[in-house]
JSON list of C-alpha atoms in Angstrom, two decimals:
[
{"chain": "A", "resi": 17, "resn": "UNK", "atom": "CA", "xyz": [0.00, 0.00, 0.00]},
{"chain": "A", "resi": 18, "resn": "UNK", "atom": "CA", "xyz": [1.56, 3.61, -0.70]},
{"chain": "A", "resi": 19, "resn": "UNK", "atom": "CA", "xyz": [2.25, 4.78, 2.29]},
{"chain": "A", "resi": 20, "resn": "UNK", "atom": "CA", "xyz": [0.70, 8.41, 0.94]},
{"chain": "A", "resi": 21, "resn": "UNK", "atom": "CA", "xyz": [-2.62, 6.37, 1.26]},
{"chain": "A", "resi": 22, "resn": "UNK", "atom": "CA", "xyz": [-2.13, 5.32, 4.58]},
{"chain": "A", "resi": 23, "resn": "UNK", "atom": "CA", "xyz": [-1.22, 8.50, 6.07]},
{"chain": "A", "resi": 24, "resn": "UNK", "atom": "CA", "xyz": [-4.23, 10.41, 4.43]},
{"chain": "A", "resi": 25, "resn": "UNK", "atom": "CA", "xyz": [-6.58, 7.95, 5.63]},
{"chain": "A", "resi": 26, "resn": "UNK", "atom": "CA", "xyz": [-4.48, 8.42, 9.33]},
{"chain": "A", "resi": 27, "resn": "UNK", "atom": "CA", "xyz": [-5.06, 12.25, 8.74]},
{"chain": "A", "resi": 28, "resn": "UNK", "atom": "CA", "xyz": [-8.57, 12.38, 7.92]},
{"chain": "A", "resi": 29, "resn": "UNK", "atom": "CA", "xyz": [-9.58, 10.19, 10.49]},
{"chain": "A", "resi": 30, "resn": "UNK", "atom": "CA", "xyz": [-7.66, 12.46, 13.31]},
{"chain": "A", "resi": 31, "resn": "UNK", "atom": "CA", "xyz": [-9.26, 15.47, 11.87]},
{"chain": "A", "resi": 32, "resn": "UNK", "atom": "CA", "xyz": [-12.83, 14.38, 12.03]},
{"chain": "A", "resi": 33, "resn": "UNK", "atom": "CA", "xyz": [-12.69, 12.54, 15.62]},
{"chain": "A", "resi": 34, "resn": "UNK", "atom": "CA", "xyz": [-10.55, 15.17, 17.02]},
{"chain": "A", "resi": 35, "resn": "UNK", "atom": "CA", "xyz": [-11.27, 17.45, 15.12]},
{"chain": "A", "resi": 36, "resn": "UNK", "atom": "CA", "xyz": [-14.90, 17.33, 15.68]},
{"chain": "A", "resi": 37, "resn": "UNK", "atom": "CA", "xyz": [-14.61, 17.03, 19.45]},
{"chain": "A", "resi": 38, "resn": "UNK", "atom": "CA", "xyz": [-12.22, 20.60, 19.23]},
{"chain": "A", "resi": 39, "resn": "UNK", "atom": "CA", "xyz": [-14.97, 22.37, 17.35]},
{"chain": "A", "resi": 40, "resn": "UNK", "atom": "CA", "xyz": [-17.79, 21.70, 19.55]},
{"chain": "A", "resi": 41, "resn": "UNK", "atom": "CA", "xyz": [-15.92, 21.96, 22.94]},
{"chain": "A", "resi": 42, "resn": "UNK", "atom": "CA", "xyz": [-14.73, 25.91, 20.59]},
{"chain": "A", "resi": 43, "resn": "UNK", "atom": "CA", "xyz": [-18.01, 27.15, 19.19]},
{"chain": "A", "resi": 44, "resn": "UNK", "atom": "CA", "xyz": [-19.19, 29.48, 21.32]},
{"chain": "A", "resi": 45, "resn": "UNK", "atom": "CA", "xyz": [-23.27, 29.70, 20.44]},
{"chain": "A", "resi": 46, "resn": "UNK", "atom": "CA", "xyz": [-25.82, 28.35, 22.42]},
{"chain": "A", "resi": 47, "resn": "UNK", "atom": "CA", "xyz": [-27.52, 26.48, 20.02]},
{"chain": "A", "resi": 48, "resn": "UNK", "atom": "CA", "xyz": [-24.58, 23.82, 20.85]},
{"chain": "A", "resi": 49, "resn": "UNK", "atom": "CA", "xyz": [-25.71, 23.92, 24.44]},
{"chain": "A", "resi": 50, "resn": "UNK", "atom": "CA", "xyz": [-29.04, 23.38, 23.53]},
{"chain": "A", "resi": 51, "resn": "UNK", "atom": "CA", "xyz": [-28.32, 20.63, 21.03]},
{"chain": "A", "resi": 52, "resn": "UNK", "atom": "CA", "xyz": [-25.78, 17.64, 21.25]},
{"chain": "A", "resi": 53, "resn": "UNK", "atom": "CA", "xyz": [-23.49, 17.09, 18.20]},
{"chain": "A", "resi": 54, "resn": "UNK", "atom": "CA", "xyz": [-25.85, 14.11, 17.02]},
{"chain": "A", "resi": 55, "resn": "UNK", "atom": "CA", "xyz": [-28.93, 15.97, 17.13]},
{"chain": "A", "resi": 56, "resn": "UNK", "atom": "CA", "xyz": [-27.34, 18.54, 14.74]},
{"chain": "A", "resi": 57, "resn": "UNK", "atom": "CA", "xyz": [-25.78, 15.94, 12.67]},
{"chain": "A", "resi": 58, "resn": "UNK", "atom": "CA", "xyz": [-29.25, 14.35, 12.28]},
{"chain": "A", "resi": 59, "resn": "UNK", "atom": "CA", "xyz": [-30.98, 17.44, 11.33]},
{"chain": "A", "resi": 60, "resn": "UNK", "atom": "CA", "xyz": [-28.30, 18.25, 9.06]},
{"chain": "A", "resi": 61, "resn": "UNK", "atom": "CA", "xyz": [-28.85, 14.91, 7.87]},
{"chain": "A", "resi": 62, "resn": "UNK", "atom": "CA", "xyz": [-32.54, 15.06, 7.22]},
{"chain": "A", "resi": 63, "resn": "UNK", "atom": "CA", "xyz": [-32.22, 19.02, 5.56]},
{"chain": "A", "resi": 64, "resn": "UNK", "atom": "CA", "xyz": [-29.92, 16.92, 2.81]},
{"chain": "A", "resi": 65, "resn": "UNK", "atom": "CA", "xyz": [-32.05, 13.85, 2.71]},
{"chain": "A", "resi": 66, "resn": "UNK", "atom": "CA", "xyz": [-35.15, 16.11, 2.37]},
{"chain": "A", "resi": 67, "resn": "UNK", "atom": "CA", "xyz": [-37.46, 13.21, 3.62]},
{"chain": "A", "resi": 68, "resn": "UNK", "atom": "CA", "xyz": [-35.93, 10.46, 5.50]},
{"chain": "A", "resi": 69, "resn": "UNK", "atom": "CA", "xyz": [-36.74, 7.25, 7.33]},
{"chain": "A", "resi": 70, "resn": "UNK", "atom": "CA", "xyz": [-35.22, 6.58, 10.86]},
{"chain": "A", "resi": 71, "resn": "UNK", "atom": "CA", "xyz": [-33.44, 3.38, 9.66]},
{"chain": "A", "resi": 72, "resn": "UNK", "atom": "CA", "xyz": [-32.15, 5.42, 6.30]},
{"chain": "A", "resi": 73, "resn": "UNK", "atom": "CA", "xyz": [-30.99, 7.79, 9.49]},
{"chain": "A", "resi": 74, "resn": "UNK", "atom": "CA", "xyz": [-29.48, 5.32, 11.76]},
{"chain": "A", "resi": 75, "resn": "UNK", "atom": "CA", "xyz": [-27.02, 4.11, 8.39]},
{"chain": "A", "resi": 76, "resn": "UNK", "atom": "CA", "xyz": [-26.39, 7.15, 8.06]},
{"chain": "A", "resi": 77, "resn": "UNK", "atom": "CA", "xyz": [-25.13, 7.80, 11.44]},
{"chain": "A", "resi": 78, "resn": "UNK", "atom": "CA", "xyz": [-23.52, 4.96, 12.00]},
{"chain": "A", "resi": 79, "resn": "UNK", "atom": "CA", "xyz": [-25.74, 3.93, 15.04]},
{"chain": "A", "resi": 80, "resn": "UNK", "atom": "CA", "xyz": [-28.56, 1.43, 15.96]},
{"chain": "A", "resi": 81, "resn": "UNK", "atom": "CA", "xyz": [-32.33, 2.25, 15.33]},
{"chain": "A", "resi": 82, "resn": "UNK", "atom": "CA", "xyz": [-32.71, 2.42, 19.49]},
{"chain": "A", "resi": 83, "resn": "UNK", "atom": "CA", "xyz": [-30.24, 5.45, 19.40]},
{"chain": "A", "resi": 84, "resn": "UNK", "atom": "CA", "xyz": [-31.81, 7.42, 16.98]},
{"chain": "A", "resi": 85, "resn": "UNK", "atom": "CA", "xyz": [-35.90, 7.33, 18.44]},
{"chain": "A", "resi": 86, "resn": "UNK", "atom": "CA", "xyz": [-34.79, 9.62, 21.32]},
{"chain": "A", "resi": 87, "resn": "UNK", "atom": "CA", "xyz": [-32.89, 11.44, 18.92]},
{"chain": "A", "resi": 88, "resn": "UNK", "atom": "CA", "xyz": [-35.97, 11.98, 16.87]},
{"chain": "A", "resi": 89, "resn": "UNK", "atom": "CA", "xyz": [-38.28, 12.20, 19.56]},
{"chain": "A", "resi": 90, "resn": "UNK", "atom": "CA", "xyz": [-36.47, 15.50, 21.18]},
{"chain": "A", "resi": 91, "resn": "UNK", "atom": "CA", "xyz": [-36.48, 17.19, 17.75]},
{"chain": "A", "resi": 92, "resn": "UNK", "atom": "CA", "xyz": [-40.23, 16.15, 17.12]},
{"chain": "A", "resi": 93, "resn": "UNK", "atom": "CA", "xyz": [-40.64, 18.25, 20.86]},
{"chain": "A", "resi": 94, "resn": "UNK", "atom": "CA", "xyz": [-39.02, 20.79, 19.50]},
{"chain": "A", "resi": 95, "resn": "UNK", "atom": "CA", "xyz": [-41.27, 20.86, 16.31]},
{"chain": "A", "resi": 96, "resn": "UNK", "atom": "CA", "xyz": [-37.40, 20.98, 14.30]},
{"chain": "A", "resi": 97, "resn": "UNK", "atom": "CA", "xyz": [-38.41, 18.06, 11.96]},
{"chain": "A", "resi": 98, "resn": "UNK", "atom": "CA", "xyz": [-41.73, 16.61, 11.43]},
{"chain": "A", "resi": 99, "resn": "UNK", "atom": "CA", "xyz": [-43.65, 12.86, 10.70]},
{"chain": "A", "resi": 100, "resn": "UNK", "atom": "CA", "xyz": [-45.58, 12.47, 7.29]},
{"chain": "A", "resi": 101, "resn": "UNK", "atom": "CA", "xyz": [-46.40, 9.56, 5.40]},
{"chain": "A", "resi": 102, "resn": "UNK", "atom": "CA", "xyz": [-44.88, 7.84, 2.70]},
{"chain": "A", "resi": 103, "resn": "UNK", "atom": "CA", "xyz": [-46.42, 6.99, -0.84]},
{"chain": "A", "resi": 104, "resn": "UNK", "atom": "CA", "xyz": [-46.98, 3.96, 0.17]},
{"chain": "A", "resi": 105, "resn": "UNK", "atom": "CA", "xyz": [-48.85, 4.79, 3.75]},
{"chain": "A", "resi": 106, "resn": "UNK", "atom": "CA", "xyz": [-46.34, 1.89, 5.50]},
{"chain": "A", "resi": 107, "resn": "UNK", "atom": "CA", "xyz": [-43.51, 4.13, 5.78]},
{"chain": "A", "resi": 108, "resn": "UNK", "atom": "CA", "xyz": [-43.39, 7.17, 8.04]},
{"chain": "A", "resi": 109, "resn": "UNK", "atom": "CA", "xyz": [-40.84, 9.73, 7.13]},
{"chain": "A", "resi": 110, "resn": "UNK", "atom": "CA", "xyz": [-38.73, 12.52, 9.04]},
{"chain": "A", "resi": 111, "resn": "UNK", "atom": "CA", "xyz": [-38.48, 16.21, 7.33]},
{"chain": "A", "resi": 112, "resn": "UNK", "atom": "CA", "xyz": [-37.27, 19.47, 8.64]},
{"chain": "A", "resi": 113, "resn": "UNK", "atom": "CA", "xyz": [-39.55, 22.24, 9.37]},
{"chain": "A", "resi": 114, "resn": "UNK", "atom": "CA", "xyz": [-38.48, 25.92, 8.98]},
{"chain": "A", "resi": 115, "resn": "UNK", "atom": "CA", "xyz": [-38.11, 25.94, 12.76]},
{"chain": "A", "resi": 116, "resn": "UNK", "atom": "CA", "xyz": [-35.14, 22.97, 12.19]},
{"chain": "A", "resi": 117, "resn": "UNK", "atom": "CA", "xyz": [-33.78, 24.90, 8.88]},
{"chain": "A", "resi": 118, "resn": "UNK", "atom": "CA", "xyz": [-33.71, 28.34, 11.04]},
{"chain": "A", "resi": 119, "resn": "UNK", "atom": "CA", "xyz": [-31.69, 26.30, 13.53]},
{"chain": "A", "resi": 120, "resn": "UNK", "atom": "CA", "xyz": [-29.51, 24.71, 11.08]},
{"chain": "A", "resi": 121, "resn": "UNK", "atom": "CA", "xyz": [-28.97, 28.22, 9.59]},
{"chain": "A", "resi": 122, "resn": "UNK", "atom": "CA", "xyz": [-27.61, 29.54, 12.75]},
{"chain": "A", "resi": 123, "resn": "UNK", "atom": "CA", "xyz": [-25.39, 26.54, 13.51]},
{"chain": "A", "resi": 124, "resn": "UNK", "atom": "CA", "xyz": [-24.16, 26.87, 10.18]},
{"chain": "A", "resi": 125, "resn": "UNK", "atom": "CA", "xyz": [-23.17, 30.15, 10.83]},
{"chain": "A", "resi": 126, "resn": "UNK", "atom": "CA", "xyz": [-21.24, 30.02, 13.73]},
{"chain": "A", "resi": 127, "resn": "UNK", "atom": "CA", "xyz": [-19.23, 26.87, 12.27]},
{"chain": "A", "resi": 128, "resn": "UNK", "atom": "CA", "xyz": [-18.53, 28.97, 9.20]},
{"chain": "A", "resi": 129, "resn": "UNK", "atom": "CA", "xyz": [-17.10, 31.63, 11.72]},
{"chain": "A", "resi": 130, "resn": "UNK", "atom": "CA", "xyz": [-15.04, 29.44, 13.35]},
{"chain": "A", "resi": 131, "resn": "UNK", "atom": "CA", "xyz": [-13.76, 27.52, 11.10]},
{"chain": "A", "resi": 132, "resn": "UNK", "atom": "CA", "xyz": [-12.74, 30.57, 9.13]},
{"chain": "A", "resi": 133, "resn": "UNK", "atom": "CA", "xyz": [-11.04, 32.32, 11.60]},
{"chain": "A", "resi": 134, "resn": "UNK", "atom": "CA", "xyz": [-9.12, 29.28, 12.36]},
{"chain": "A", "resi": 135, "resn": "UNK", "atom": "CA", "xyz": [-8.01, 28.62, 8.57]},
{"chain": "A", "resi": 136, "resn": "UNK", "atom": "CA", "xyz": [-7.31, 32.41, 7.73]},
{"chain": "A", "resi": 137, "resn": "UNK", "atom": "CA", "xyz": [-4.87, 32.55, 10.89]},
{"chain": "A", "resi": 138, "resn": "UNK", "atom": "CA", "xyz": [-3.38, 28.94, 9.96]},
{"chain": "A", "resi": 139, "resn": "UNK", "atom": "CA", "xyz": [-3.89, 28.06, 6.23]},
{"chain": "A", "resi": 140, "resn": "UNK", "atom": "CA", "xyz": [-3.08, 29.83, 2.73]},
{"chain": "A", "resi": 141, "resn": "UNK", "atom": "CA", "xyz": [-5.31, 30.73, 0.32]},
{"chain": "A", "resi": 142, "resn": "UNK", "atom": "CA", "xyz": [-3.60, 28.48, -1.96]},
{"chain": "A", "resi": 143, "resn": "UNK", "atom": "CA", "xyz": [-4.06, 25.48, 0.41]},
{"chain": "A", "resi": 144, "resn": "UNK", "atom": "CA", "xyz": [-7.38, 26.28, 0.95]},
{"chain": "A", "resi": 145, "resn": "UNK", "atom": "CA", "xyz": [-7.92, 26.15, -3.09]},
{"chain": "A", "resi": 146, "resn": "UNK", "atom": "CA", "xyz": [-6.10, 22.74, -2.88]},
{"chain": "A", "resi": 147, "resn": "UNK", "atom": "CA", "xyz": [-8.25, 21.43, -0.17]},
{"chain": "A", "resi": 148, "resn": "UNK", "atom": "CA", "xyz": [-11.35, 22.30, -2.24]},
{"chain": "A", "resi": 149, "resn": "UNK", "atom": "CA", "xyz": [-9.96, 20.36, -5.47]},
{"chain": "A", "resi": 150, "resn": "UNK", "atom": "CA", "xyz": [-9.25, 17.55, -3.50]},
{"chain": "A", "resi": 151, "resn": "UNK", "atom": "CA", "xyz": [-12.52, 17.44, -1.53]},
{"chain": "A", "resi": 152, "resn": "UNK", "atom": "CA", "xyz": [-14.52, 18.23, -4.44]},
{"chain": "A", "resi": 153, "resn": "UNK", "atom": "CA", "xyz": [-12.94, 15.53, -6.33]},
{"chain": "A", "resi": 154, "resn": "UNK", "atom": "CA", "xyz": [-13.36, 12.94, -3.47]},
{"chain": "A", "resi": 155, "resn": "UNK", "atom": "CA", "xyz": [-16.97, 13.80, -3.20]},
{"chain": "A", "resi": 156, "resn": "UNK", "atom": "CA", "xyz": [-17.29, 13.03, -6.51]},
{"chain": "A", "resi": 157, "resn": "UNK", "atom": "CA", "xyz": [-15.93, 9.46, -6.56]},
{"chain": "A", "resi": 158, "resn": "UNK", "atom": "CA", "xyz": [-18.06, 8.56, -3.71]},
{"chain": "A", "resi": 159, "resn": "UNK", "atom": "CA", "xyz": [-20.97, 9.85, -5.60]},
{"chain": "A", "resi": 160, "resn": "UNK", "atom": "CA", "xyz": [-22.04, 12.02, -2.97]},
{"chain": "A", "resi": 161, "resn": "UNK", "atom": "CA", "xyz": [-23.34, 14.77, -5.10]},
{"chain": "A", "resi": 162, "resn": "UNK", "atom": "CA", "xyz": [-26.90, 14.03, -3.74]},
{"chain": "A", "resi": 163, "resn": "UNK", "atom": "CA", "xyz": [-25.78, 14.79, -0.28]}
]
């Protein structure tokens, strides 16, 4: 294996664990006090998906279906996503409300702060431009464009 590979794949996975963990112990907005990490994820989630079942969801985050109904349930409370039916009646699916997109909005925002302030005191424009190539690229191959 070239040992390029490796090392990405060692990269990648140290930036999204720890990565991850530094940017929600650094964003500073309550909405990440009000929400956990995989409450946001799963909105996020269900905003891309547009209409989503709670097994598509529990794939999707790795996690079994038990995990994700108390997940669901807290952002049904909140009236973030909603229940409708399926064409077929059988299936009930998850979708966002403009209550979860507002919230989403906001969260976006504050990540987009963040994470630019950290990259314009750390990374070069031209490494930023690389970045995008490469992620764009990678997105591609996994056929992601969907998401």
């Amino acid at each position: 294996m070239d040992q390029r590979i490796k090392e990405a794949v060692d990269l990648f996975t140290d930036v999204m664990v720890y990565g991850t963990e530094k940017v929600i112990k650094s964003v500073d907005h309550p909405l990440w006090k009000e929400f956990s990490p995989e409450q946001m994820q799963m909105l996020k989630l269900i905003s891309k998906e547009k209409q989503v079942t709670s097994s598509r969801l529990a794939v999707l985050q790795s996690v079994h279906k038990s995990a994700i109904s108390s997940r669901i349930k807290k952002l049904l409370q909140r009236e973030l996503i909603r229940i409708t039916d399926s064409e077929d009646k059988r299936t009930k699916m998850l979708e966002i409300t403009d209550a979860g997109r507002e919230v989403l909005q906001q969260s976006d925002r504050a990540l987009t702060e963040y994470i630019e302030k950290l990259m314009s005191e750390h990374v070069e424009d031209e490494e930023i431009d690389q970045f995008l190539i490469i992620f764009r690229k990678l997105k591609k191959i996994l056929k992601m464009d969907g998401v």
